Every structure is written in structure tokens, then in C-alpha cells.
Short mmCIF file of C-alpha atoms and ligand atoms in Angstrom, two decimals:
data_model
loop_
_atom_site.label_atom_id
_atom_site.label_comp_id
_atom_site.label_asym_id
_atom_site.label_seq_id
_atom_site.Cartn_x
_atom_site.Cartn_y
_atom_site.Cartn_z
CA MET E 1 -38.63 37.94 -9.10
CA ILE E 2 -35.37 36.04 -9.22
CA PHE E 3 -33.88 34.02 -12.05
CA LEU E 4 -32.08 30.82 -11.13
CA THR E 5 -29.98 28.86 -13.62
CA ARG E 6 -28.77 25.30 -13.52
CA ARG E 7 -26.20 24.10 -16.04
CA ALA E 8 -25.82 20.56 -17.36
CA THR E 9 -23.72 19.00 -20.09
CA PHE E 10 -24.37 16.22 -22.54
CA SER E 11 -22.63 14.64 -25.50
CA ALA E 12 -24.54 13.75 -28.61
CA SER E 13 -24.07 13.16 -32.30
CA HIS E 14 -26.12 14.45 -35.20
CA TYR E 15 -26.20 15.26 -38.88
CA TYR E 16 -28.25 17.66 -40.96
CA TRP E 17 -30.16 16.22 -43.87
CA ASN E 18 -33.40 17.02 -45.67
CA ASP E 19 -34.87 13.94 -47.38
CA ALA E 20 -36.80 16.15 -49.79
CA TRP E 21 -33.54 17.50 -51.21
CA SER E 22 -30.87 16.03 -53.47
CA ALA E 23 -27.52 15.03 -51.98
CA GLU E 24 -26.06 18.04 -53.75
CA ARG E 25 -28.48 20.48 -52.20
CA ASN E 26 -27.97 18.95 -48.75
CA ALA E 27 -24.22 19.33 -49.17
CA GLN E 28 -24.68 22.91 -50.30
CA ALA E 29 -26.93 23.85 -47.37
CA PHE E 30 -25.25 21.89 -44.60
CA GLY E 31 -21.64 21.35 -45.70
CA ARG E 32 -19.76 18.88 -43.54
CA CYS E 33 -22.79 18.57 -41.25
CA ALA E 34 -24.58 16.68 -44.05
CA ASN E 35 -22.26 13.68 -43.57
CA ARG E 36 -24.73 10.90 -42.72
CA ASN E 37 -22.13 9.19 -40.54
CA SER E 38 -22.66 12.08 -38.13
CA HIS E 39 -20.35 14.01 -35.83
CA GLY E 40 -20.51 14.84 -32.15
CA HIS E 41 -20.65 17.81 -29.82
CA ASN E 42 -20.26 18.35 -26.12
CA TYR E 43 -23.32 20.49 -25.45
CA THR E 44 -23.98 22.70 -22.47
CA LEU E 45 -27.59 23.19 -21.46
CA GLU E 46 -28.62 26.08 -19.21
CA VAL E 47 -32.05 25.95 -17.64
CA THR E 48 -33.31 29.16 -16.02
CA VAL E 49 -36.38 29.25 -13.81
CA ALA E 50 -38.04 32.38 -12.48
CA GLY E 51 -40.03 32.98 -9.32
CA GLU E 52 -40.05 34.42 -5.85
CA PRO E 53 -37.76 32.84 -3.25
CA ASP E 54 -39.72 30.83 -0.71
CA PRO E 55 -39.84 32.91 2.50
CA VAL E 56 -38.69 29.98 4.63
CA THR E 57 -36.16 28.11 2.46
CA GLY E 58 -35.00 31.04 0.32
CA PHE E 59 -35.27 28.75 -2.72
CA VAL E 60 -37.09 29.45 -5.98
CA VAL E 61 -36.91 25.74 -6.65
CA ASP E 62 -34.95 22.99 -4.98
CA LEU E 63 -31.78 22.60 -7.07
CA LYS E 64 -31.59 18.85 -6.54
CA TRP E 65 -35.16 18.60 -7.82
CA LEU E 66 -34.24 20.71 -10.86
CA LYS E 67 -31.20 18.52 -11.53
CA ASP E 68 -33.40 15.43 -11.45
CA VAL E 69 -35.95 17.01 -13.80
CA ILE E 70 -33.22 17.95 -16.31
CA GLU E 71 -31.77 14.45 -16.07
CA ARG E 72 -35.13 12.76 -16.54
CA GLU E 73 -36.62 15.01 -19.22
CA VAL E 74 -33.59 15.93 -21.33
CA LEU E 75 -30.32 14.15 -20.52
CA SER E 76 -31.83 10.67 -20.52
CA ALA E 77 -33.09 11.36 -24.06
CA TYR E 78 -30.05 13.19 -25.46
CA ASP E 79 -26.87 12.26 -23.60
CA HIS E 80 -24.68 9.80 -25.49
CA ARG E 81 -27.39 9.52 -28.13
CA HIS E 82 -27.52 9.96 -31.85
CA LEU E 83 -30.13 12.72 -31.94
CA ASN E 84 -31.43 11.96 -35.45
CA LEU E 85 -31.83 8.26 -34.72
CA GLU E 86 -32.79 8.20 -31.04
CA ALA E 87 -34.74 11.37 -30.20
CA PRO E 88 -38.22 11.19 -31.75
CA GLU E 89 -38.48 14.95 -32.32
CA PHE E 90 -35.40 14.80 -34.57
CA ALA E 91 -36.37 11.72 -36.58
CA ALA E 92 -36.21 11.90 -40.40
CA GLY E 93 -38.84 14.28 -41.74
CA LYS E 94 -39.15 16.10 -38.42
CA LEU E 95 -36.96 18.83 -36.93
CA LEU E 96 -33.26 18.97 -37.74
CA PRO E 97 -31.20 18.70 -34.54
CA THR E 98 -29.68 22.17 -34.80
CA THR E 99 -28.68 24.11 -31.72
CA GLU E 100 -31.81 26.22 -32.20
CA ASN E 101 -34.14 23.24 -32.41
CA ILE E 102 -32.45 21.48 -29.49
CA ALA E 103 -33.16 24.57 -27.36
CA ILE E 104 -36.84 24.55 -28.38
CA ALA E 105 -37.14 20.79 -27.88
CA ALA E 106 -35.50 20.99 -24.45
CA TRP E 107 -37.99 23.72 -23.52
CA ASN E 108 -40.89 21.53 -24.65
CA ARG E 109 -39.56 18.62 -22.62
CA LEU E 110 -38.95 20.68 -19.47
CA GLN E 111 -41.83 23.11 -19.48
CA PRO E 112 -44.62 20.76 -18.27
CA ALA E 113 -42.47 19.44 -15.41
CA VAL E 114 -41.33 22.88 -14.27
CA THR E 115 -44.86 24.25 -14.46
CA ASP E 116 -45.78 21.72 -11.79
CA ALA E 117 -43.24 23.24 -9.40
CA GLY E 118 -44.86 25.49 -6.84
CA GLY E 119 -44.42 29.13 -7.75
CA ALA E 120 -41.64 28.82 -10.32
CA ARG E 121 -41.83 28.87 -14.09
CA LEU E 122 -39.42 28.00 -16.85
CA SER E 123 -37.91 31.25 -18.08
CA ARG E 124 -35.10 30.53 -20.49
CA ILE E 125 -33.19 27.71 -22.15
CA ARG E 126 -29.74 28.08 -23.58
CA VAL E 127 -27.95 25.37 -25.53
CA TYR E 128 -24.28 25.85 -26.29
CA GLU E 129 -22.91 23.79 -29.14
CA THR E 130 -19.45 25.28 -28.61
CA SER E 131 -18.21 27.99 -26.27
CA ASP E 132 -18.75 30.46 -29.13
CA ILE E 133 -22.24 29.44 -30.25
CA PHE E 134 -25.45 29.16 -28.29
CA ALA E 135 -29.17 29.36 -28.95
CA GLU E 136 -31.62 30.81 -26.47
CA TYR E 137 -35.35 30.13 -26.22
CA ARG E 138 -37.91 31.73 -23.92
CA GLY E 139 -41.01 29.92 -25.10
CA GLU E 140 -42.14 32.80 -27.28
CA ARG E 141 -43.36 32.51 -30.82
CA GLY E 142 -43.73 36.30 -31.40
CA GLU E 143 -42.92 38.40 -34.41
CA LEU E 144 -39.37 39.31 -35.27
NI1 NI M 1 -22.82 19.67 -35.50
#
């Protein structure tokens, strides 16, 4: 078993806001991130697939294919977008576009496409909001 990672970057804006809460409570929970005019990040996305290298090509997956899948499934939806306003999973009343939720949403977008790839499976997603902060998701719901 080998783990192969492809990195991509995207820029997006977001804010954190819960419609069920008062402005005060939103400000208390989310601080500056509650500003409805939004702010941006340059995100780094890492997509790791796992599998056995093909005996002939030595590839787990074709990296150009993986690049195209990431572009089609994630970057086209998130890059240079306002996540709250343009990505349906982060619309008002749905998930907040936190680093954690972006990692889960990217997994959900990529997983069906990667499952179709012969022999490889999606293993891990990392989303870096800054060089100091990232969230990692492996598709598990399990207990803490
Ligand atoms: Ni932010």
C-alpha cells in the first residue's frame, strides 16, 4: 500500500454566521469572522489516495487525472468564490465554511470520483487555512 498526495491551492472568502443567533452571540462566538462582508484565505488542499502501484506504470493513480478531478470537483466550486454565497453546502442554514467543514465537503466531492479509479481509494484530505492551521479528514465518523 502506498499513499500518494497531490496538493492544490485556492482562494476563497467566507464568514461565520448562525442565523438562529443574535448578532451579539455571533460576534461572541466568531469574533471578526462574523463580519458579513467576509474575508479571504489562500487555502491549500492536500488530497491523498491509497493503493498498490500498477505493476506496469508504477502509478497508484495518474497524477494528471487526479489534478483534473480536483479541479473539476473542488476548485471549480471553491476557487475565487464566496463560499457562503456560491457553494451550496455552505449556504445559510447549512454548514459553516470552517476549515474543518471544507475538509469534509472536499472529501464528499472527491470521494465518488476517486472511488471510480481502478484500485485506488481516497485516503485523506487536508485543508490548510494558513501555514499554521489545517484540518484533516479521513472519511470516518467514529467515536472520539
Ligand atoms: Ni476565515
